[in-house]
mmCIF file of N, CA and C in Angstrom:
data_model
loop_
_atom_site.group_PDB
_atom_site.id
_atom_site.type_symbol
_atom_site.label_atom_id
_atom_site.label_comp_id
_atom_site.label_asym_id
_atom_site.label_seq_id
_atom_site.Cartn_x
_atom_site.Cartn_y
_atom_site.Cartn_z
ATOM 1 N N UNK E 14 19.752 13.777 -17.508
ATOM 2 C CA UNK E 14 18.880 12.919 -18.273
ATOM 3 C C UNK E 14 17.442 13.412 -18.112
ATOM 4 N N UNK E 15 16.557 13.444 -19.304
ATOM 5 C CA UNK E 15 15.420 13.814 -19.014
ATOM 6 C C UNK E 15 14.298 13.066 -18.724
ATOM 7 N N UNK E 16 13.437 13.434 -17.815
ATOM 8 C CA UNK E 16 12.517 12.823 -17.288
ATOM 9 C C UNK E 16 11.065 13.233 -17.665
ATOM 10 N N UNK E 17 10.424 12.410 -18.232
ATOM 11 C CA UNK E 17 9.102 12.931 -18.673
ATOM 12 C C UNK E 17 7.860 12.193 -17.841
ATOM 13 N N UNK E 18 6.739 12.747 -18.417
ATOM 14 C CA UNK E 18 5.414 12.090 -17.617
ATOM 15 C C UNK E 18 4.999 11.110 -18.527
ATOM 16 N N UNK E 19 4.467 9.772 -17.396
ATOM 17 C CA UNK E 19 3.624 8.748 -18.021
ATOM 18 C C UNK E 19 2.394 8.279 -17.514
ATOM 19 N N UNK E 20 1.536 8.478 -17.737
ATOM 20 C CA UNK E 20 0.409 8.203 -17.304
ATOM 21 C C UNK E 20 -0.198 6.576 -17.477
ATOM 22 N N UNK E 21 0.152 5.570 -16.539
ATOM 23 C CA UNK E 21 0.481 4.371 -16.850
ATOM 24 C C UNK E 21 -0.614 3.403 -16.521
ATOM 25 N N UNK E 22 -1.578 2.613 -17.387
ATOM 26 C CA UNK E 22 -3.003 2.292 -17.220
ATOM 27 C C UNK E 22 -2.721 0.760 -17.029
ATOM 28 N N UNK E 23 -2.954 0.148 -15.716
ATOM 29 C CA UNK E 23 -3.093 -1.529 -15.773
ATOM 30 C C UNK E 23 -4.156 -2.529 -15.254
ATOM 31 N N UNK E 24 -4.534 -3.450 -16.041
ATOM 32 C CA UNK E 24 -5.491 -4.300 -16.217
ATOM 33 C C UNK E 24 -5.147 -5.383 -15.882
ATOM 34 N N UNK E 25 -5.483 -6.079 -14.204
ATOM 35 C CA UNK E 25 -5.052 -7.027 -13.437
ATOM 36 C C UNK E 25 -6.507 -8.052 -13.665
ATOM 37 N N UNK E 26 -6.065 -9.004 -14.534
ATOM 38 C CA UNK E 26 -7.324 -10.220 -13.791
ATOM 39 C C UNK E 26 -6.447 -11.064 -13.058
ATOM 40 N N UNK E 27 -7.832 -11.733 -12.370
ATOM 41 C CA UNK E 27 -7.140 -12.445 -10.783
ATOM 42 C C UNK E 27 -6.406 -11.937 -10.015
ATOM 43 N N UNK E 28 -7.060 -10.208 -9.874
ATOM 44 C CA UNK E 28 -6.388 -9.539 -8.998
ATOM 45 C C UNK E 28 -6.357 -9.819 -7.498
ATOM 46 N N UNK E 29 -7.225 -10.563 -7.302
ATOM 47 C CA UNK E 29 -6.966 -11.609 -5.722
ATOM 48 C C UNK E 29 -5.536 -12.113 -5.616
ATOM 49 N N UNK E 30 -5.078 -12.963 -6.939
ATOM 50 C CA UNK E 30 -3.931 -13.755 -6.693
ATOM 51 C C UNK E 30 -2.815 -12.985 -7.150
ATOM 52 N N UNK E 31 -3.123 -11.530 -7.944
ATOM 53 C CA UNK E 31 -1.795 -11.160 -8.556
ATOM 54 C C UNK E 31 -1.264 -10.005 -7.967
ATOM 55 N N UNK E 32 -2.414 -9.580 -7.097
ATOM 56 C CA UNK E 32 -2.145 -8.018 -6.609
ATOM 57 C C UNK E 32 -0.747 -8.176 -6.129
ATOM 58 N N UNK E 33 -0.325 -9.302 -4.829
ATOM 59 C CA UNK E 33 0.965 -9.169 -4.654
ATOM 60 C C UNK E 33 2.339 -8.996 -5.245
ATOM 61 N N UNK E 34 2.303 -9.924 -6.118
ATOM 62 C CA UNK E 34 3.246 -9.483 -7.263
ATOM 63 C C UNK E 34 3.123 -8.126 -8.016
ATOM 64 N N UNK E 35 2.071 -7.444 -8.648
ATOM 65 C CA UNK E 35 1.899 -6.107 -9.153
ATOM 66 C C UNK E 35 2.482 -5.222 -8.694
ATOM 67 N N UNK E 36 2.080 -5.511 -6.927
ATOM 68 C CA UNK E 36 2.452 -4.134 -5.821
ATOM 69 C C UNK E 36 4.126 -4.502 -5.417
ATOM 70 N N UNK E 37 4.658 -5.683 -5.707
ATOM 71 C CA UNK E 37 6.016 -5.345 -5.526
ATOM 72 C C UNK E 37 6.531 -5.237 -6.792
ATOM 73 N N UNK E 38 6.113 -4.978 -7.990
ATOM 74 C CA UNK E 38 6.975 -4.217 -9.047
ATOM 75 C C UNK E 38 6.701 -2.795 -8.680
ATOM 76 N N UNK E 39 5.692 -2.157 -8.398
ATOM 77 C CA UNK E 39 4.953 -0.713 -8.264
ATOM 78 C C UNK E 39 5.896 -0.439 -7.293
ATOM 79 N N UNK E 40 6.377 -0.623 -6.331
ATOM 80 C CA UNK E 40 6.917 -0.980 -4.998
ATOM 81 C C UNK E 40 8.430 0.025 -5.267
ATOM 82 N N UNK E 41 9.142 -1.094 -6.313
ATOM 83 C CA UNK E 41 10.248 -0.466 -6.328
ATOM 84 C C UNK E 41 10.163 0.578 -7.391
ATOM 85 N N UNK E 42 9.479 0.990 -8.056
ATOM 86 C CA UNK E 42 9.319 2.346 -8.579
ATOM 87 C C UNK E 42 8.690 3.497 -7.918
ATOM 88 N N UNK E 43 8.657 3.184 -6.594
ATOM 89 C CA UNK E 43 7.760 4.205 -6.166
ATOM 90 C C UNK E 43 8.351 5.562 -6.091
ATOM 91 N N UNK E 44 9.829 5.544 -5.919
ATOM 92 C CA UNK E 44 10.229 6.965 -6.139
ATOM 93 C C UNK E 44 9.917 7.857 -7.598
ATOM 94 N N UNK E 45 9.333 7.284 -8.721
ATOM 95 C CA UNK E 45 8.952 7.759 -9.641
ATOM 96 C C UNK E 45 7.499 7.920 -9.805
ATOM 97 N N UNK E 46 7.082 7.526 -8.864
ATOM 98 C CA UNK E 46 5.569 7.920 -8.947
ATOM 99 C C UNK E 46 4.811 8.605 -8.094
ATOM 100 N N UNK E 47 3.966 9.500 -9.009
ATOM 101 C CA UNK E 47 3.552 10.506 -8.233
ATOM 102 C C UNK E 47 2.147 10.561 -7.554
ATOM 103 N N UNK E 48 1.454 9.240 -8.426
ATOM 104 C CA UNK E 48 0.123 9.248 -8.248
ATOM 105 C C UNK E 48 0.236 8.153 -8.378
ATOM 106 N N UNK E 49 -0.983 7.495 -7.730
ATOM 107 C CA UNK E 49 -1.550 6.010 -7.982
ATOM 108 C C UNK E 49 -3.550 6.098 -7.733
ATOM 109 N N UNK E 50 -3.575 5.232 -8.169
ATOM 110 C CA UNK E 50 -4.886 5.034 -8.319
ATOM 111 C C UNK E 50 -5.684 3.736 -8.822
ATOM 112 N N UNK E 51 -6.765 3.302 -7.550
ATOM 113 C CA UNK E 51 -6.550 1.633 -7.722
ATOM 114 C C UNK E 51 -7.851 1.283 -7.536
ATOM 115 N N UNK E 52 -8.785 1.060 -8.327
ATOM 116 C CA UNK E 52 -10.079 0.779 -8.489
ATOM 117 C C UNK E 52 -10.441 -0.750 -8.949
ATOM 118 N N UNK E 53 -11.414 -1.761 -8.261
ATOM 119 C CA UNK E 53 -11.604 -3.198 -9.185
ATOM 120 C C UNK E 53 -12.841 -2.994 -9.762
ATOM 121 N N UNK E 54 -12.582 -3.847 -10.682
ATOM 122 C CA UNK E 54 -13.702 -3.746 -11.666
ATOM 123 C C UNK E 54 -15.289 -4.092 -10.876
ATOM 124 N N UNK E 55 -16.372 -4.282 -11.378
ATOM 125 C CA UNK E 55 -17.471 -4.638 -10.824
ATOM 126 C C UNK E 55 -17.334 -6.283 -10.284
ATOM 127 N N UNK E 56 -17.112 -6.945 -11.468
ATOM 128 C CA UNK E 56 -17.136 -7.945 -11.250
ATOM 129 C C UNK E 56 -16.339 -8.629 -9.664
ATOM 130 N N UNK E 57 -15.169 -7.978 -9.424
ATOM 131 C CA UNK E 57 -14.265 -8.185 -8.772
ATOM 132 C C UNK E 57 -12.989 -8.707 -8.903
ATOM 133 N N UNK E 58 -13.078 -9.571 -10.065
ATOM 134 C CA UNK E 58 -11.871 -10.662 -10.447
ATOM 135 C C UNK E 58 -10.663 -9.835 -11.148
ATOM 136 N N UNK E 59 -11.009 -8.688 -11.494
ATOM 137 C CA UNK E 59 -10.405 -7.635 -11.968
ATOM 138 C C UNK E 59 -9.934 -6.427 -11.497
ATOM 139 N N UNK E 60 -8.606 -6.199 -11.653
ATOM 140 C CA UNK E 60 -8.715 -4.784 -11.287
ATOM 141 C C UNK E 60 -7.784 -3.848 -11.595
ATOM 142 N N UNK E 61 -8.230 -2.751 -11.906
ATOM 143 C CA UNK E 61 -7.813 -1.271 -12.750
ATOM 144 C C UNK E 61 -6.682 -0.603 -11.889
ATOM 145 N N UNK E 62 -5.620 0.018 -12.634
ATOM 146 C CA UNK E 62 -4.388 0.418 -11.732
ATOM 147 C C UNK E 62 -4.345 1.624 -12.610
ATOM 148 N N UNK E 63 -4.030 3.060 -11.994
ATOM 149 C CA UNK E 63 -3.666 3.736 -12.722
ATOM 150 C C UNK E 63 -2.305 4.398 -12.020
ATOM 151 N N UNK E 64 -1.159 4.887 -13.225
ATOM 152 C CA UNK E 64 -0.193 5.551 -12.279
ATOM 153 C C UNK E 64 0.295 6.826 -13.101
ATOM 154 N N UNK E 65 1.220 7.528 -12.606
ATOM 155 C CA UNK E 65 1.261 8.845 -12.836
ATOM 156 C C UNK E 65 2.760 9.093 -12.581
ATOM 157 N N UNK E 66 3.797 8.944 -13.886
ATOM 158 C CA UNK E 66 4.751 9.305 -12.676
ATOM 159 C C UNK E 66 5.814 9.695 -13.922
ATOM 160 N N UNK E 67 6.888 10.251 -13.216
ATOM 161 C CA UNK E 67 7.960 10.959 -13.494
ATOM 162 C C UNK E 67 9.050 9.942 -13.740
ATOM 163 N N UNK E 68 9.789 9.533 -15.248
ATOM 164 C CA UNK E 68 10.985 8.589 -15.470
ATOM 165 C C UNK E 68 11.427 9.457 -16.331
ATOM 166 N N UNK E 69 12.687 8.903 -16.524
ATOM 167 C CA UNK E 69 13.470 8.282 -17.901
ATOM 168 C C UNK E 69 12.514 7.272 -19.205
ATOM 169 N N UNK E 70 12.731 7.306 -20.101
ATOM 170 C CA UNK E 70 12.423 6.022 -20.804
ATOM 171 C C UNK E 70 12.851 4.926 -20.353
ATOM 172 N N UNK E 71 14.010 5.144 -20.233
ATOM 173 C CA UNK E 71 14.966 3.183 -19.800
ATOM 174 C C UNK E 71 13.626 2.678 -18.794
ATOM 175 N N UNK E 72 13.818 3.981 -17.571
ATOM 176 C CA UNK E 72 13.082 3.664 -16.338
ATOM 177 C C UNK E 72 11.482 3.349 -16.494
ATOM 178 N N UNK E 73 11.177 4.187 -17.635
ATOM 179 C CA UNK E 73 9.394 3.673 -17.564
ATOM 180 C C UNK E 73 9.610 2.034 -18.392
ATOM 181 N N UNK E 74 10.388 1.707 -19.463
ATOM 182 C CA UNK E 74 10.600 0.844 -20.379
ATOM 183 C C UNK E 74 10.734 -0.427 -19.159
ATOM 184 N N UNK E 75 11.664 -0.813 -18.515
ATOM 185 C CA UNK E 75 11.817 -1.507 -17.573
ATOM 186 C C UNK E 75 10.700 -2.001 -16.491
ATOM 187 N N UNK E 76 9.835 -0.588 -15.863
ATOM 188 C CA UNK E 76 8.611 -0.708 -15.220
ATOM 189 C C UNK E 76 7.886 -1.928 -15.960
ATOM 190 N N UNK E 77 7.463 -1.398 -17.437
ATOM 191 C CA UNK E 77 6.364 -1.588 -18.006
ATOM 192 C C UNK E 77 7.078 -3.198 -18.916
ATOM 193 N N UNK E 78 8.383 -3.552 -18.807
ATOM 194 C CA UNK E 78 8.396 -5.242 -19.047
ATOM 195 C C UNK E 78 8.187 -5.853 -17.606
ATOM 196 N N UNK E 79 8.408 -5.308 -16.326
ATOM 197 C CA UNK E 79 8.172 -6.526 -15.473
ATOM 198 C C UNK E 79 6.996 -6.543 -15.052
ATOM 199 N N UNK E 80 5.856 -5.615 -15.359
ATOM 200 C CA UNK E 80 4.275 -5.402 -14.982
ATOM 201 C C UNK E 80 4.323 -6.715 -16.267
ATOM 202 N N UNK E 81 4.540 -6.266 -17.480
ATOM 203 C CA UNK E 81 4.274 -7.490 -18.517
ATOM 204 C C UNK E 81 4.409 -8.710 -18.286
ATOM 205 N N UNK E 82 5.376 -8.949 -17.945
ATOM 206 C CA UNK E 82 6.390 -10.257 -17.696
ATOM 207 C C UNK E 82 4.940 -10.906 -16.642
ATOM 208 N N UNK E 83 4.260 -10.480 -15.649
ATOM 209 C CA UNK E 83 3.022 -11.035 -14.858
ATOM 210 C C UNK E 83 2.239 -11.607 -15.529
ATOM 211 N N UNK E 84 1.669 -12.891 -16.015
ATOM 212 C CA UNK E 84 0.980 -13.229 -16.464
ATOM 213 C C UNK E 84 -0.679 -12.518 -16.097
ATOM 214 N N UNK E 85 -1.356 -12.159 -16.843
ATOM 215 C CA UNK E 85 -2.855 -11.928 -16.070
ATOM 216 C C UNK E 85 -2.701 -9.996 -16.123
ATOM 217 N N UNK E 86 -1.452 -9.604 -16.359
ATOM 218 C CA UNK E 86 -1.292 -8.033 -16.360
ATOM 219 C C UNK E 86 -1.345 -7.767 -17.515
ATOM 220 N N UNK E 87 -2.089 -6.328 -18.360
ATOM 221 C CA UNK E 87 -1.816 -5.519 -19.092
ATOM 222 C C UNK E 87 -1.307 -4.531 -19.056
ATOM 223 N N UNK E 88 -0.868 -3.716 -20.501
ATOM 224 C CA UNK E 88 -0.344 -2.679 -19.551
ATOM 225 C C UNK E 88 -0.066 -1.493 -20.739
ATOM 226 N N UNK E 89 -1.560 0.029 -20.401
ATOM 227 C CA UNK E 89 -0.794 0.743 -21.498
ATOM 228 C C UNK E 89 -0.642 1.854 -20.964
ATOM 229 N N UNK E 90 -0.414 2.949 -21.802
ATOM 230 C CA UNK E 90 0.372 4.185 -21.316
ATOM 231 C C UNK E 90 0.395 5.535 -22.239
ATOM 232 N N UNK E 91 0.104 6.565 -21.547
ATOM 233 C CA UNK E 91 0.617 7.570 -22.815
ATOM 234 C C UNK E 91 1.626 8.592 -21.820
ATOM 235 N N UNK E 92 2.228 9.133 -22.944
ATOM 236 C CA UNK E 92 3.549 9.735 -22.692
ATOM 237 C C UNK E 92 4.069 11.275 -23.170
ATOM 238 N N UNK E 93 4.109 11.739 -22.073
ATOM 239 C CA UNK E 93 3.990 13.490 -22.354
ATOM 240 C C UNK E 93 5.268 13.864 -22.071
ATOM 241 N N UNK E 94 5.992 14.224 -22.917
ATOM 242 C CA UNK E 94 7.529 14.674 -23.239
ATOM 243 C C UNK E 94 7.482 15.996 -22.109
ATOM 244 N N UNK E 95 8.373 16.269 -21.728
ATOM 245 C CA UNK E 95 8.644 17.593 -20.735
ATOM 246 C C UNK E 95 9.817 18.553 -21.236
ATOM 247 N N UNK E 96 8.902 19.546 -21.580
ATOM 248 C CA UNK E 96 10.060 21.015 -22.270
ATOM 249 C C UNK E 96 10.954 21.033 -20.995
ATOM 250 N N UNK E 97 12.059 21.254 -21.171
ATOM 251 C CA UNK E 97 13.332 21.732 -19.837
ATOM 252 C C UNK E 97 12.491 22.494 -18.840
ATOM 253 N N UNK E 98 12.089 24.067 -19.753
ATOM 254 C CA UNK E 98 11.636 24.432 -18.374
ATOM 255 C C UNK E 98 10.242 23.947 -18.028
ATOM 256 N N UNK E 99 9.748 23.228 -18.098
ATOM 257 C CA UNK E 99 8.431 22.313 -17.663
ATOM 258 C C UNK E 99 8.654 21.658 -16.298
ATOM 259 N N UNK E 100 8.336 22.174 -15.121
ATOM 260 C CA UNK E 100 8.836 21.544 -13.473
ATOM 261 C C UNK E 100 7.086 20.991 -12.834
ATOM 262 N N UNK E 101 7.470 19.977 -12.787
ATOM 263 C CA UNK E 101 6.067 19.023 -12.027
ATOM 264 C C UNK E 101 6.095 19.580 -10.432
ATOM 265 N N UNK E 102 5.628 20.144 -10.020
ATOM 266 C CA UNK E 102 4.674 20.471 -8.323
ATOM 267 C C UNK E 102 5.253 19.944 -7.738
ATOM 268 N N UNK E 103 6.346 20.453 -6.220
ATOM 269 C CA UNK E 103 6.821 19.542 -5.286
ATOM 270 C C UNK E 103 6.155 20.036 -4.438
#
């Protein structure tokens, strides 16, 4: 099955109260991710998630309804198809 890159952008308000929930969806995908990156906004009440990682569709599709399913989460993404011989850095 092929696995491509997603570069996966999320927008937490009331990231005080939601981070926990966020980080246990992120949690169980972590074997698909290669990068993370976690910045709050100025204000504070907010905060920016970025991720980087290696799925399936099913597998990014699934990620990206239970980040949804969080009230207070957004969630977008772009998506870079991988030629066969295309191998990501171990």
């Amino acid at each position: 099955m092929q696995k491509d890159i997603y570069v996966v952008g999320l927008m937490v308000d009331e990231r005080g109260s939601k981070a926990p929930e966020v980080q246990q969806v992120i949690t169980r995908y972590g074997d698909k991710i290669l990068c993370r990156n976690g910045i709050p906004s100025p204000s504070r009440e907010r905060g920016i998630i970025t991720l980087t990682m290696e799925a399936t569709g099913e597998e990014y599709q699934q990620l990206e309804r239970e980040l949804k399913n969080i009230n207070g989460v957004m969630v977008d993404s772009i998506h870079f198809s991988q030629p066969e011989s295309f191998h990501i850095c171990q």
